[in-house]
Amino acid sequence: MLAINTKAMKNLYFFSLLVLMSFIACENSDKVVTTPINSEKAIQKKAEYAMVIHGGAGTILKENMTDEKYKEYYDALDSALKIGEKILKDGGTSLDAIEKTIHFMEDSPLFNSGKGAVFTHDGKNELDASVMLGNGRKAGAIGGVTNVKHPISGAIAVMEKSDHVMMVGKGAEEFCKLNGLEIVDPSYFRTERRWNSLQKILEKEKDMGALYENPDYKYGTVGAVALDKSGNIAAGTSTGGMTNKRYNRIGDSPIIGAGTYADNNTCGVSCTGHGEFFIRYAVAYDVAARMEYKNESVAEAAEYVINKKLVDAKGSGGLIALDAYGNVSMPFNTPGMYRGYIKPDEKMIEMYESK
Ligand code: ASP
């Protein structure tokens, strides 16, 4: 009897051990199989459409903002989002949504793009813009134009009506004119606010007898990234560049992979900030590359590039990014960034640090 009991006990012991071991094995294999690195992609369903915009990053502080100024920026960002949303809701393309949204921001004197662009050292407005489609890697860009009312449409014309990706200066202006884009007198872009900013910097430079690096620089570039109902992403960026730029300096905004990038397999990106850093660090492409090669989520990739890589390099600015599921990321390493996004049942507009 005792022998039977001992045998039964032994069997029970081994059986329990087996159950425990297979449980542990299942637990571990579960972890390997079902815990994806890119967890956002796995758990979130695709948004029907989405759009994210920015109006530049920089020293945007609550204490320096009046109620009127806040409302002006808020209303402008709100109207811009609504323009894009209507197009996307009605089944329009992401390209159409970003073009019309950016037109609105280019027309607003609040932002450093189109009317309201910053001045060069020589007192001119030189505009840059770029666009990219996530489907098929089509892209277009123009740089250093002085009379194209909507530079983003110039970039789109290069993408759609030429075999090239980038055109600059007089040639780009001629191409835009030939393709029926609205041409204006260069004085159209002038605003007193931007003119006075240049004068202040020039005075400082005269006093110092050297180049003046403005520590409170505001990057006012505009950008939009949209996802349409067909699942296509488009990204666009438009800017006046940096105040007091000279020698036909061109920043990251019209450079594909630096200021703008889009690929349906990863994300669409539009950047704003100290362009030289964004070019050297291929910021927009780096976000997409981290998603592709490291399987990071759009938020992980964008946060790393802006708040680790660029911070280590002392490059200031921010970006907006949107993946094919409608996940949005808007990191910046400056005190603020004008930004917002819209999805079917979600909307957000922010200016200051939100952490
Ligand atoms: N990134 C732009 C440039 O360097 C400036 C900005 O974002 O305002 O030209």
mmCIF file of C-alpha atoms and ligand atoms in Angstrom:
data_model
loop_
_atom_site.group_PDB
_atom_site.id
_atom_site.type_symbol
_atom_site.label_atom_id
_atom_site.label_comp_id
_atom_site.label_asym_id
_atom_site.label_seq_id
_atom_site.Cartn_x
_atom_site.Cartn_y
_atom_site.Cartn_z
ATOM 1 C CA MET A 1 0.000 0.000 0.000
ATOM 2 C CA LEU A 2 2.781 2.290 1.035
ATOM 3 C CA ALA A 3 4.665 1.310 -2.148
ATOM 4 C CA ILE A 4 1.630 2.196 -4.314
ATOM 5 C CA ASN A 5 1.242 5.490 -2.519
ATOM 6 C CA THR A 6 4.915 6.325 -2.991
ATOM 7 C CA LYS A 7 4.685 5.458 -6.665
ATOM 8 C CA ALA A 8 1.517 7.532 -7.057
ATOM 9 C CA MET A 9 3.192 10.401 -5.235
ATOM 10 C CA LYS A 10 6.212 10.151 -7.543
ATOM 11 C CA ASN A 11 3.988 10.182 -10.620
ATOM 12 C CA LEU A 12 2.071 13.138 -9.273
ATOM 13 C CA TYR A 13 5.347 14.926 -8.542
ATOM 14 C CA PHE A 14 6.674 14.374 -12.088
ATOM 15 C CA PHE A 15 3.335 15.270 -13.620
ATOM 16 C CA SER A 16 3.227 18.542 -11.684
ATOM 17 C CA LEU A 17 6.807 19.281 -12.665
ATOM 18 C CA LEU A 18 5.927 18.685 -16.298
ATOM 19 C CA VAL A 19 2.896 20.972 -16.083
ATOM 20 C CA LEU A 20 4.984 23.664 -14.408
ATOM 21 C CA MET A 21 7.756 23.383 -17.003
ATOM 22 C CA SER A 22 5.373 23.527 -19.940
ATOM 23 C CA PHE A 23 3.661 26.508 -18.307
ATOM 24 C CA ILE A 24 6.993 28.316 -18.017
ATOM 25 C CA ALA A 25 7.859 27.363 -21.600
ATOM 26 C CA CYS A 26 4.508 28.651 -22.829
ATOM 27 C CA GLU A 27 4.946 31.869 -20.878
ATOM 28 C CA ASN A 28 8.332 32.485 -22.448
ATOM 29 C CA SER A 29 7.372 31.497 -25.947
ATOM 30 C CA ASP A 30 4.299 33.720 -25.586
ATOM 31 C CA LYS A 31 6.547 36.629 -24.735
ATOM 32 C CA VAL A 32 8.668 36.053 -27.788
ATOM 33 C CA VAL A 33 5.770 35.612 -30.124
ATOM 34 C CA THR A 34 3.147 38.000 -28.879
ATOM 35 C CA THR A 35 5.067 40.942 -27.455
ATOM 36 C CA PRO A 36 6.001 42.888 -30.591
ATOM 37 C CA ILE A 37 8.637 45.584 -30.359
ATOM 38 C CA ASN A 38 6.343 47.811 -32.349
ATOM 39 C CA SER A 39 3.471 47.492 -29.906
ATOM 40 C CA GLU A 40 1.530 50.525 -31.184
ATOM 41 C CA LYS A 41 1.144 48.928 -34.594
ATOM 42 C CA ALA A 42 -0.087 45.686 -33.086
ATOM 43 C CA ILE A 43 -2.745 47.004 -30.758
ATOM 44 C CA GLN A 44 -4.118 50.042 -32.546
ATOM 45 C CA LYS A 45 -6.540 49.790 -35.387
ATOM 46 C CA LYS A 46 -6.056 52.007 -38.402
ATOM 47 C CA ALA A 47 -7.582 55.484 -38.214
ATOM 48 C CA GLU A 48 -9.856 56.188 -41.173
ATOM 49 C CA TYR A 49 -7.867 59.362 -41.823
ATOM 50 C CA ALA A 50 -5.518 61.610 -39.867
ATOM 51 C CA MET A 51 -3.609 64.833 -40.218
ATOM 52 C CA VAL A 52 -0.879 66.463 -38.149
ATOM 53 C CA ILE A 53 0.542 69.972 -38.621
ATOM 54 C CA HIS A 54 3.219 72.248 -37.183
ATOM 55 C CA GLY A 55 3.849 75.973 -37.351
ATOM 56 C CA GLY A 56 7.414 75.928 -36.093
ATOM 57 C CA ALA A 57 9.312 75.333 -32.845
ATOM 58 C CA GLY A 58 11.357 77.601 -30.586
ATOM 59 C CA THR A 59 11.104 79.783 -27.496
ATOM 60 C CA ILE A 60 7.336 79.672 -27.238
ATOM 61 C CA LEU A 61 6.655 80.357 -23.557
ATOM 62 C CA LYS A 62 3.379 80.736 -21.711
ATOM 63 C CA GLU A 63 4.713 83.772 -19.827
ATOM 64 C CA ASN A 64 5.448 85.624 -23.091
ATOM 65 C CA MET A 65 2.074 84.872 -24.656
ATOM 66 C CA THR A 66 -0.864 87.270 -24.384
ATOM 67 C CA ASP A 67 -4.405 85.917 -24.562
ATOM 68 C CA GLU A 68 -4.907 87.597 -27.947
ATOM 69 C CA LYS A 69 -1.708 86.158 -29.382
ATOM 70 C CA TYR A 70 -2.584 82.704 -28.090
ATOM 71 C CA LYS A 71 -6.025 82.928 -29.661
ATOM 72 C CA GLU A 72 -4.583 84.089 -32.982
ATOM 73 C CA TYR A 73 -2.239 81.098 -33.172
ATOM 74 C CA TYR A 74 -4.864 78.700 -31.860
ATOM 75 C CA ASP A 75 -7.428 79.848 -34.414
ATOM 76 C CA ALA A 76 -4.895 79.642 -37.250
ATOM 77 C CA LEU A 77 -3.891 76.076 -36.329
ATOM 78 C CA ASP A 78 -7.555 75.157 -35.897
ATOM 79 C CA SER A 79 -8.540 76.536 -39.309
ATOM 80 C CA ALA A 80 -5.572 74.794 -40.942
ATOM 81 C CA LEU A 81 -6.584 71.441 -39.431
ATOM 82 C CA LYS A 82 -10.198 71.929 -40.490
ATOM 83 C CA ILE A 83 -9.197 72.554 -44.117
ATOM 84 C CA GLY A 84 -7.263 69.289 -44.257
ATOM 85 C CA GLU A 85 -9.879 67.367 -42.340
ATOM 86 C CA LYS A 86 -12.699 68.313 -44.706
ATOM 87 C CA ILE A 87 -10.714 67.069 -47.694
ATOM 88 C CA LEU A 88 -9.795 63.797 -45.974
ATOM 89 C CA LYS A 89 -13.315 63.220 -44.624
ATOM 90 C CA ASP A 90 -14.780 63.688 -48.117
ATOM 91 C CA GLY A 91 -12.427 61.035 -49.470
ATOM 92 C CA GLY A 92 -9.821 63.424 -50.931
ATOM 93 C CA THR A 93 -6.140 62.573 -51.200
ATOM 94 C CA SER A 94 -3.526 63.193 -48.522
ATOM 95 C CA LEU A 95 -1.636 65.283 -51.100
ATOM 96 C CA ASP A 96 -4.598 67.579 -51.632
ATOM 97 C CA ALA A 97 -5.111 67.841 -47.853
ATOM 98 C CA ILE A 98 -1.536 68.909 -47.119
ATOM 99 C CA GLU A 99 -1.381 71.302 -50.082
ATOM 100 C CA LYS A 100 -4.545 73.213 -49.117
ATOM 101 C CA THR A 101 -3.642 73.182 -45.418
ATOM 102 C CA ILE A 102 -0.161 74.526 -46.124
ATOM 103 C CA HIS A 103 -1.621 77.184 -48.484
ATOM 104 C CA PHE A 104 -3.588 78.512 -45.539
ATOM 105 C CA MET A 105 -0.481 78.628 -43.359
ATOM 106 C CA GLU A 106 1.597 80.182 -46.148
ATOM 107 C CA ASP A 107 -1.038 82.924 -46.458
ATOM 108 C CA SER A 108 -1.008 83.609 -42.715
ATOM 109 C CA PRO A 109 1.528 86.250 -41.581
ATOM 110 C CA LEU A 110 1.864 84.376 -38.273
ATOM 111 C CA PHE A 111 4.162 81.711 -39.682
ATOM 112 C CA ASN A 112 7.574 81.769 -41.325
ATOM 113 C CA SER A 113 6.433 80.593 -44.741
ATOM 114 C CA GLY A 114 4.892 82.409 -47.710
ATOM 115 C CA LYS A 115 3.596 85.774 -46.416
ATOM 116 C CA GLY A 116 5.368 86.382 -43.129
ATOM 117 C CA ALA A 117 8.601 84.650 -44.162
ATOM 118 C CA VAL A 118 11.794 85.813 -42.455
ATOM 119 C CA PHE A 119 14.295 88.110 -44.189
ATOM 120 C CA THR A 120 17.730 87.289 -45.529
ATOM 121 C CA HIS A 121 20.759 89.385 -44.583
ATOM 122 C CA ASP A 122 20.168 91.389 -47.781
ATOM 123 C CA GLY A 123 16.537 92.121 -46.887
ATOM 124 C CA LYS A 124 14.883 89.579 -49.203
ATOM 125 C CA ASN A 125 12.480 86.713 -48.646
ATOM 126 C CA GLU A 126 13.791 83.456 -50.101
ATOM 127 C CA LEU A 127 11.398 80.546 -49.822
ATOM 128 C CA ASP A 128 11.934 76.779 -49.729
ATOM 129 C CA ALA A 129 9.419 73.911 -49.806
ATOM 130 C CA SER A 130 9.197 70.184 -50.376
ATOM 131 C CA VAL A 131 6.670 67.397 -50.667
ATOM 132 C CA MET A 132 6.801 63.595 -50.650
ATOM 133 C CA LEU A 133 4.244 60.854 -51.209
ATOM 134 C CA GLY A 134 4.326 57.661 -49.168
ATOM 135 C CA ASN A 135 3.135 55.642 -52.143
ATOM 136 C CA GLY A 136 5.991 55.191 -54.625
ATOM 137 C CA ARG A 137 8.442 57.696 -53.140
ATOM 138 C CA LYS A 138 7.528 60.530 -55.463
ATOM 139 C CA ALA A 139 8.995 63.817 -54.297
ATOM 140 C CA GLY A 140 9.476 67.447 -55.319
ATOM 141 C CA ALA A 141 11.175 70.540 -53.916
ATOM 142 C CA ILE A 142 11.990 74.164 -54.664
ATOM 143 C CA GLY A 143 14.571 76.356 -52.973
ATOM 144 C CA GLY A 144 15.394 80.060 -52.792
ATOM 145 C CA VAL A 145 12.364 81.342 -54.731
ATOM 146 C CA THR A 146 11.298 84.957 -54.267
ATOM 147 C CA ASN A 147 7.997 85.315 -56.127
ATOM 148 C CA VAL A 148 6.020 82.061 -55.925
ATOM 149 C CA LYS A 149 2.977 82.767 -53.755
ATOM 150 C CA HIS A 150 2.564 79.160 -52.600
ATOM 151 C CA PRO A 151 5.959 77.450 -52.540
ATOM 152 C CA ILE A 152 4.386 74.105 -51.554
ATOM 153 C CA SER A 153 2.553 74.092 -54.902
ATOM 154 C CA GLY A 154 5.888 74.772 -56.608
ATOM 155 C CA ALA A 155 7.280 71.644 -54.946
ATOM 156 C CA ILE A 156 4.226 69.665 -56.048
ATOM 157 C CA ALA A 157 4.634 70.946 -59.622
ATOM 158 C CA VAL A 158 8.263 69.757 -59.655
ATOM 159 C CA MET A 159 7.080 66.337 -58.436
ATOM 160 C CA GLU A 160 4.200 66.025 -60.859
ATOM 161 C CA LYS A 161 5.333 67.896 -63.944
ATOM 162 C CA SER A 162 9.052 67.243 -64.231
ATOM 163 C CA ASP A 163 11.531 64.376 -64.123
ATOM 164 C CA HIS A 164 13.402 66.091 -61.304
ATOM 165 C CA VAL A 165 13.139 66.298 -57.547
ATOM 166 C CA MET A 166 14.615 69.722 -56.791
ATOM 167 C CA MET A 167 14.853 73.087 -58.533
ATOM 168 C CA VAL A 168 16.258 76.304 -57.098
ATOM 169 C CA GLY A 169 16.407 80.061 -57.704
ATOM 170 C CA LYS A 170 15.538 81.655 -61.044
ATOM 171 C CA GLY A 171 15.072 78.287 -62.769
ATOM 172 C CA ALA A 172 12.546 77.163 -60.180
ATOM 173 C CA GLU A 173 10.704 80.482 -60.499
ATOM 174 C CA GLU A 174 10.570 80.130 -64.289
ATOM 175 C CA PHE A 175 9.309 76.549 -63.985
ATOM 176 C CA CYS A 176 6.566 77.599 -61.566
ATOM 177 C CA LYS A 177 5.473 80.418 -63.866
ATOM 178 C CA LEU A 178 5.423 78.131 -66.908
ATOM 179 C CA ASN A 179 3.238 75.711 -64.986
ATOM 180 C CA GLY A 180 0.658 78.337 -64.145
ATOM 181 C CA LEU A 181 1.413 78.895 -60.466
ATOM 182 C CA GLU A 182 0.520 82.240 -58.920
ATOM 183 C CA ILE A 183 3.462 84.632 -59.168
ATOM 184 C CA VAL A 184 3.561 87.728 -56.937
ATOM 185 C CA ASP A 185 5.788 90.758 -56.501
ATOM 186 C CA PRO A 186 8.504 89.873 -53.914
ATOM 187 C CA SER A 187 7.180 92.665 -51.667
ATOM 188 C CA TYR A 188 4.026 90.557 -51.088
ATOM 189 C CA PHE A 189 5.901 88.443 -48.504
ATOM 190 C CA ARG A 190 7.026 91.393 -46.369
ATOM 191 C CA THR A 191 5.687 91.835 -42.832
ATOM 192 C CA GLU A 192 6.909 94.543 -40.458
ATOM 193 C CA ARG A 193 7.414 92.058 -37.656
ATOM 194 C CA ARG A 194 9.943 90.008 -39.654
ATOM 195 C CA TRP A 195 11.599 93.144 -41.024
ATOM 196 C CA ASN A 196 12.107 94.456 -37.491
ATOM 197 C CA SER A 197 13.577 91.101 -36.376
ATOM 198 C CA LEU A 198 16.181 91.375 -39.114
ATOM 199 C CA GLN A 199 16.981 94.998 -38.170
ATOM 200 C CA LYS A 200 17.533 93.979 -34.538
ATOM 201 C CA ILE A 201 19.923 91.224 -35.533
ATOM 202 C CA LEU A 202 21.801 93.504 -37.930
ATOM 203 C CA GLU A 203 22.209 96.124 -35.193
ATOM 204 C CA LYS A 204 23.527 93.505 -32.785
ATOM 205 C CA GLU A 205 25.986 92.301 -35.402
ATOM 206 C CA LYS A 206 27.172 95.874 -35.958
ATOM 207 C CA ASP A 207 27.743 96.359 -32.206
ATOM 208 C CA MET A 208 29.513 93.027 -31.873
ATOM 209 C CA GLY A 209 31.448 93.295 -35.127
ATOM 210 C CA ALA A 210 30.646 89.605 -35.650
ATOM 211 C CA LEU A 211 27.898 87.218 -36.703
ATOM 212 C CA TYR A 212 25.115 87.164 -34.143
ATOM 213 C CA GLU A 213 23.592 83.808 -33.191
ATOM 214 C CA ASN A 214 20.143 84.506 -31.784
ATOM 215 C CA PRO A 215 19.742 82.238 -28.730
ATOM 216 C CA ASP A 216 15.946 82.702 -28.675
ATOM 217 C CA TYR A 217 15.461 81.651 -32.249
ATOM 218 C CA LYS A 218 11.942 80.762 -33.298
ATOM 219 C CA TYR A 219 11.668 78.272 -36.112
ATOM 220 C CA GLY A 220 8.424 79.231 -37.806
ATOM 221 C CA THR A 221 8.407 76.824 -40.720
ATOM 222 C CA VAL A 222 5.085 75.113 -41.445
ATOM 223 C CA GLY A 223 4.443 71.484 -42.241
ATOM 224 C CA ALA A 224 1.657 68.951 -42.630
ATOM 225 C CA VAL A 225 1.468 65.178 -42.845
ATOM 226 C CA ALA A 226 -1.771 63.426 -43.769
ATOM 227 C CA LEU A 227 -3.118 59.895 -44.094
ATOM 228 C CA ASP A 228 -6.094 59.494 -46.421
ATOM 229 C CA LYS A 229 -8.854 56.885 -46.575
ATOM 230 C CA SER A 230 -6.887 54.909 -49.176
ATOM 231 C CA GLY A 231 -4.042 54.518 -46.703
ATOM 232 C CA ASN A 232 -1.672 56.889 -48.492
ATOM 233 C CA ILE A 233 0.571 59.263 -46.579
ATOM 234 C CA ALA A 234 1.788 62.648 -47.887
ATOM 235 C CA ALA A 235 4.175 65.041 -46.143
ATOM 236 C CA GLY A 236 5.008 68.664 -46.965
ATOM 237 C CA THR A 237 7.089 71.487 -45.516
ATOM 238 C CA SER A 238 7.308 75.199 -46.429
ATOM 239 C CA THR A 239 9.591 77.887 -44.981
ATOM 240 C CA GLY A 240 11.308 81.224 -45.271
ATOM 241 C CA GLY A 241 14.399 79.628 -43.700
ATOM 242 C CA MET A 242 16.370 81.399 -40.986
ATOM 243 C CA THR A 243 16.486 85.162 -40.364
ATOM 244 C CA ASN A 244 19.701 86.817 -41.586
ATOM 245 C CA LYS A 245 20.648 83.869 -43.805
ATOM 246 C CA ARG A 246 23.023 84.807 -46.617
ATOM 247 C CA TYR A 247 24.846 83.495 -49.680
ATOM 248 C CA ASN A 248 21.635 81.768 -50.863
ATOM 249 C CA ARG A 249 21.791 79.457 -47.858
ATOM 250 C CA ILE A 250 19.224 76.679 -48.062
ATOM 251 C CA GLY A 251 18.158 74.703 -44.991
ATOM 252 C CA ASP A 252 16.610 71.293 -44.448
ATOM 253 C CA SER A 253 13.014 72.138 -45.396
ATOM 254 C CA PRO A 254 13.336 71.511 -49.150
ATOM 255 C CA ILE A 255 15.663 68.531 -48.702
ATOM 256 C CA ILE A 256 13.999 65.125 -48.961
ATOM 257 C CA GLY A 257 15.187 62.954 -46.078
ATOM 258 C CA ALA A 258 16.214 65.959 -43.976
ATOM 259 C CA GLY A 259 13.129 68.202 -43.604
ATOM 260 C CA THR A 260 10.502 65.997 -45.249
ATOM 261 C CA TYR A 261 10.011 62.292 -45.862
ATOM 262 C CA ALA A 262 7.146 59.874 -46.526
ATOM 263 C CA ASP A 263 6.828 56.134 -46.986
ATOM 264 C CA ASN A 264 3.550 54.256 -46.478
ATOM 265 C CA ASN A 265 5.501 51.367 -44.910
ATOM 266 C CA THR A 266 6.828 53.539 -42.117
ATOM 267 C CA CYS A 267 5.659 57.136 -41.751
ATOM 268 C CA GLY A 268 5.477 60.684 -43.066
ATOM 269 C CA VAL A 269 7.616 63.388 -41.431
ATOM 270 C CA SER A 270 7.913 67.188 -41.553
ATOM 271 C CA CYS A 271 10.599 68.978 -39.537
ATOM 272 C CA THR A 272 11.297 72.433 -38.146
ATOM 273 C CA GLY A 273 14.436 73.662 -36.462
ATOM 274 C CA HIS A 274 18.078 74.518 -37.032
ATOM 275 C CA GLY A 275 18.273 73.204 -40.579
ATOM 276 C CA GLU A 276 21.994 72.475 -40.718
ATOM 277 C CA PHE A 277 21.566 69.826 -37.990
ATOM 278 C CA PHE A 278 18.518 68.336 -39.657
ATOM 279 C CA ILE A 279 20.496 67.975 -42.881
ATOM 280 C CA ARG A 280 23.584 66.443 -41.232
ATOM 281 C CA TYR A 281 21.504 63.985 -39.222
ATOM 282 C CA ALA A 282 19.088 63.169 -42.081
ATOM 283 C CA VAL A 283 16.394 63.614 -39.454
ATOM 284 C CA ALA A 284 13.195 62.909 -41.410
ATOM 285 C CA TYR A 285 14.618 59.768 -43.002
ATOM 286 C CA ASP A 286 16.212 58.652 -39.750
ATOM 287 C CA VAL A 287 12.769 58.412 -38.118
ATOM 288 C CA ALA A 288 11.506 56.213 -40.972
ATOM 289 C CA ALA A 289 14.721 54.157 -40.993
ATOM 290 C CA ARG A 290 14.472 53.380 -37.280
ATOM 291 C CA MET A 291 10.933 52.141 -37.853
ATOM 292 C CA GLU A 292 11.988 50.035 -40.825
ATOM 293 C CA TYR A 293 15.211 48.536 -39.511
ATOM 294 C CA LYS A 294 14.671 48.546 -35.750
ATOM 295 C CA ASN A 295 10.922 47.942 -35.845
ATOM 296 C CA GLU A 296 10.365 50.950 -33.556
ATOM 297 C CA SER A 297 6.976 52.643 -33.310
ATOM 298 C CA VAL A 298 6.646 56.120 -34.823
ATOM 299 C CA ALA A 299 6.698 57.630 -31.311
ATOM 300 C CA GLU A 300 9.808 55.713 -30.239
ATOM 301 C CA ALA A 301 11.671 56.611 -33.427
ATOM 302 C CA ALA A 302 10.698 60.299 -33.460
ATOM 303 C CA GLU A 303 11.411 60.783 -29.743
ATOM 304 C CA TYR A 304 14.833 59.190 -30.052
ATOM 305 C CA VAL A 305 15.902 61.300 -33.009
ATOM 306 C CA ILE A 306 14.713 64.639 -31.572
ATOM 307 C CA ASN A 307 15.266 64.171 -27.857
ATOM 308 C CA LYS A 308 18.390 62.023 -27.880
ATOM 309 C CA LYS A 309 20.315 62.244 -31.120
ATOM 310 C CA LEU A 310 19.708 65.934 -31.832
ATOM 311 C CA VAL A 311 19.931 66.955 -28.177
ATOM 312 C CA ASP A 312 23.347 65.242 -27.931
ATOM 313 C CA ALA A 313 24.385 67.109 -31.077
ATOM 314 C CA LYS A 314 22.975 70.402 -29.676
ATOM 315 C CA GLY A 315 20.620 70.735 -32.639
ATOM 316 C CA SER A 316 17.331 72.399 -31.731
ATOM 317 C CA GLY A 317 13.903 71.879 -33.255
ATOM 318 C CA GLY A 318 11.094 69.397 -33.584
ATOM 319 C CA LEU A 319 9.080 67.348 -36.015
ATOM 320 C CA ILE A 320 5.660 65.902 -36.713
ATOM 321 C CA ALA A 321 5.239 62.305 -37.847
ATOM 322 C CA LEU A 322 2.323 60.079 -38.737
ATOM 323 C CA ASP A 323 2.312 56.348 -39.534
ATOM 324 C CA ALA A 324 -0.016 54.362 -41.770
ATOM 325 C CA TYR A 325 -2.209 53.477 -38.763
ATOM 326 C CA GLY A 326 -2.754 57.135 -37.936
ATOM 327 C CA ASN A 327 -0.420 57.126 -34.917
ATOM 328 C CA VAL A 328 0.906 60.637 -34.395
ATOM 329 C CA SER A 329 4.142 61.851 -32.825
ATOM 330 C CA MET A 330 5.138 65.520 -32.330
ATOM 331 C CA PRO A 331 8.399 65.690 -30.338
ATOM 332 C CA PHE A 332 10.500 68.868 -29.939
ATOM 333 C CA ASN A 333 13.524 69.821 -27.856
ATOM 334 C CA THR A 334 12.756 73.567 -27.712
ATOM 335 C CA PRO A 335 10.497 75.195 -25.095
ATOM 336 C CA GLY A 336 7.518 74.969 -27.444
ATOM 337 C CA MET A 337 6.198 74.073 -30.873
ATOM 338 C CA TYR A 338 2.985 75.160 -32.607
ATOM 339 C CA ARG A 339 1.328 71.859 -33.391
ATOM 340 C CA GLY A 340 -1.908 69.923 -33.685
ATOM 341 C CA TYR A 341 -3.551 66.847 -35.113
ATOM 342 C CA ILE A 342 -6.973 65.678 -36.106
ATOM 343 C CA LYS A 343 -8.516 62.211 -36.546
ATOM 344 C CA PRO A 344 -12.203 61.186 -36.840
ATOM 345 C CA ASP A 345 -12.895 61.433 -33.095
ATOM 346 C CA GLU A 346 -9.787 63.122 -31.789
ATOM 347 C CA LYS A 347 -8.262 66.562 -31.988
ATOM 348 C CA MET A 348 -5.419 68.343 -30.239
ATOM 349 C CA ILE A 349 -3.829 71.790 -30.569
ATOM 350 C CA GLU A 350 -0.843 72.700 -28.394
ATOM 351 C CA MET A 351 1.914 75.293 -28.257
ATOM 352 C CA TYR A 352 3.953 74.827 -25.119
ATOM 353 C CA GLU A 353 5.733 71.908 -23.539
ATOM 354 C CA SER A 354 3.131 69.257 -22.787
ATOM 355 C CA LYS A 355 5.199 66.877 -20.623
HETATM 356 N N1 ASP B 1 14.338 74.456 -40.685
HETATM 357 C C1 ASP B 1 14.297 75.757 -41.269
HETATM 358 C C2 ASP B 1 15.624 76.077 -41.876
HETATM 359 O O1 ASP B 1 16.634 75.755 -41.302
HETATM 360 C C3 ASP B 1 13.950 76.828 -40.285
HETATM 361 C C4 ASP B 1 12.687 76.629 -39.504
HETATM 362 O O2 ASP B 1 12.294 75.495 -39.228
HETATM 363 O O3 ASP B 1 12.052 77.635 -39.171
HETATM 364 O O4 ASP B 1 15.659 76.708 -42.896
#
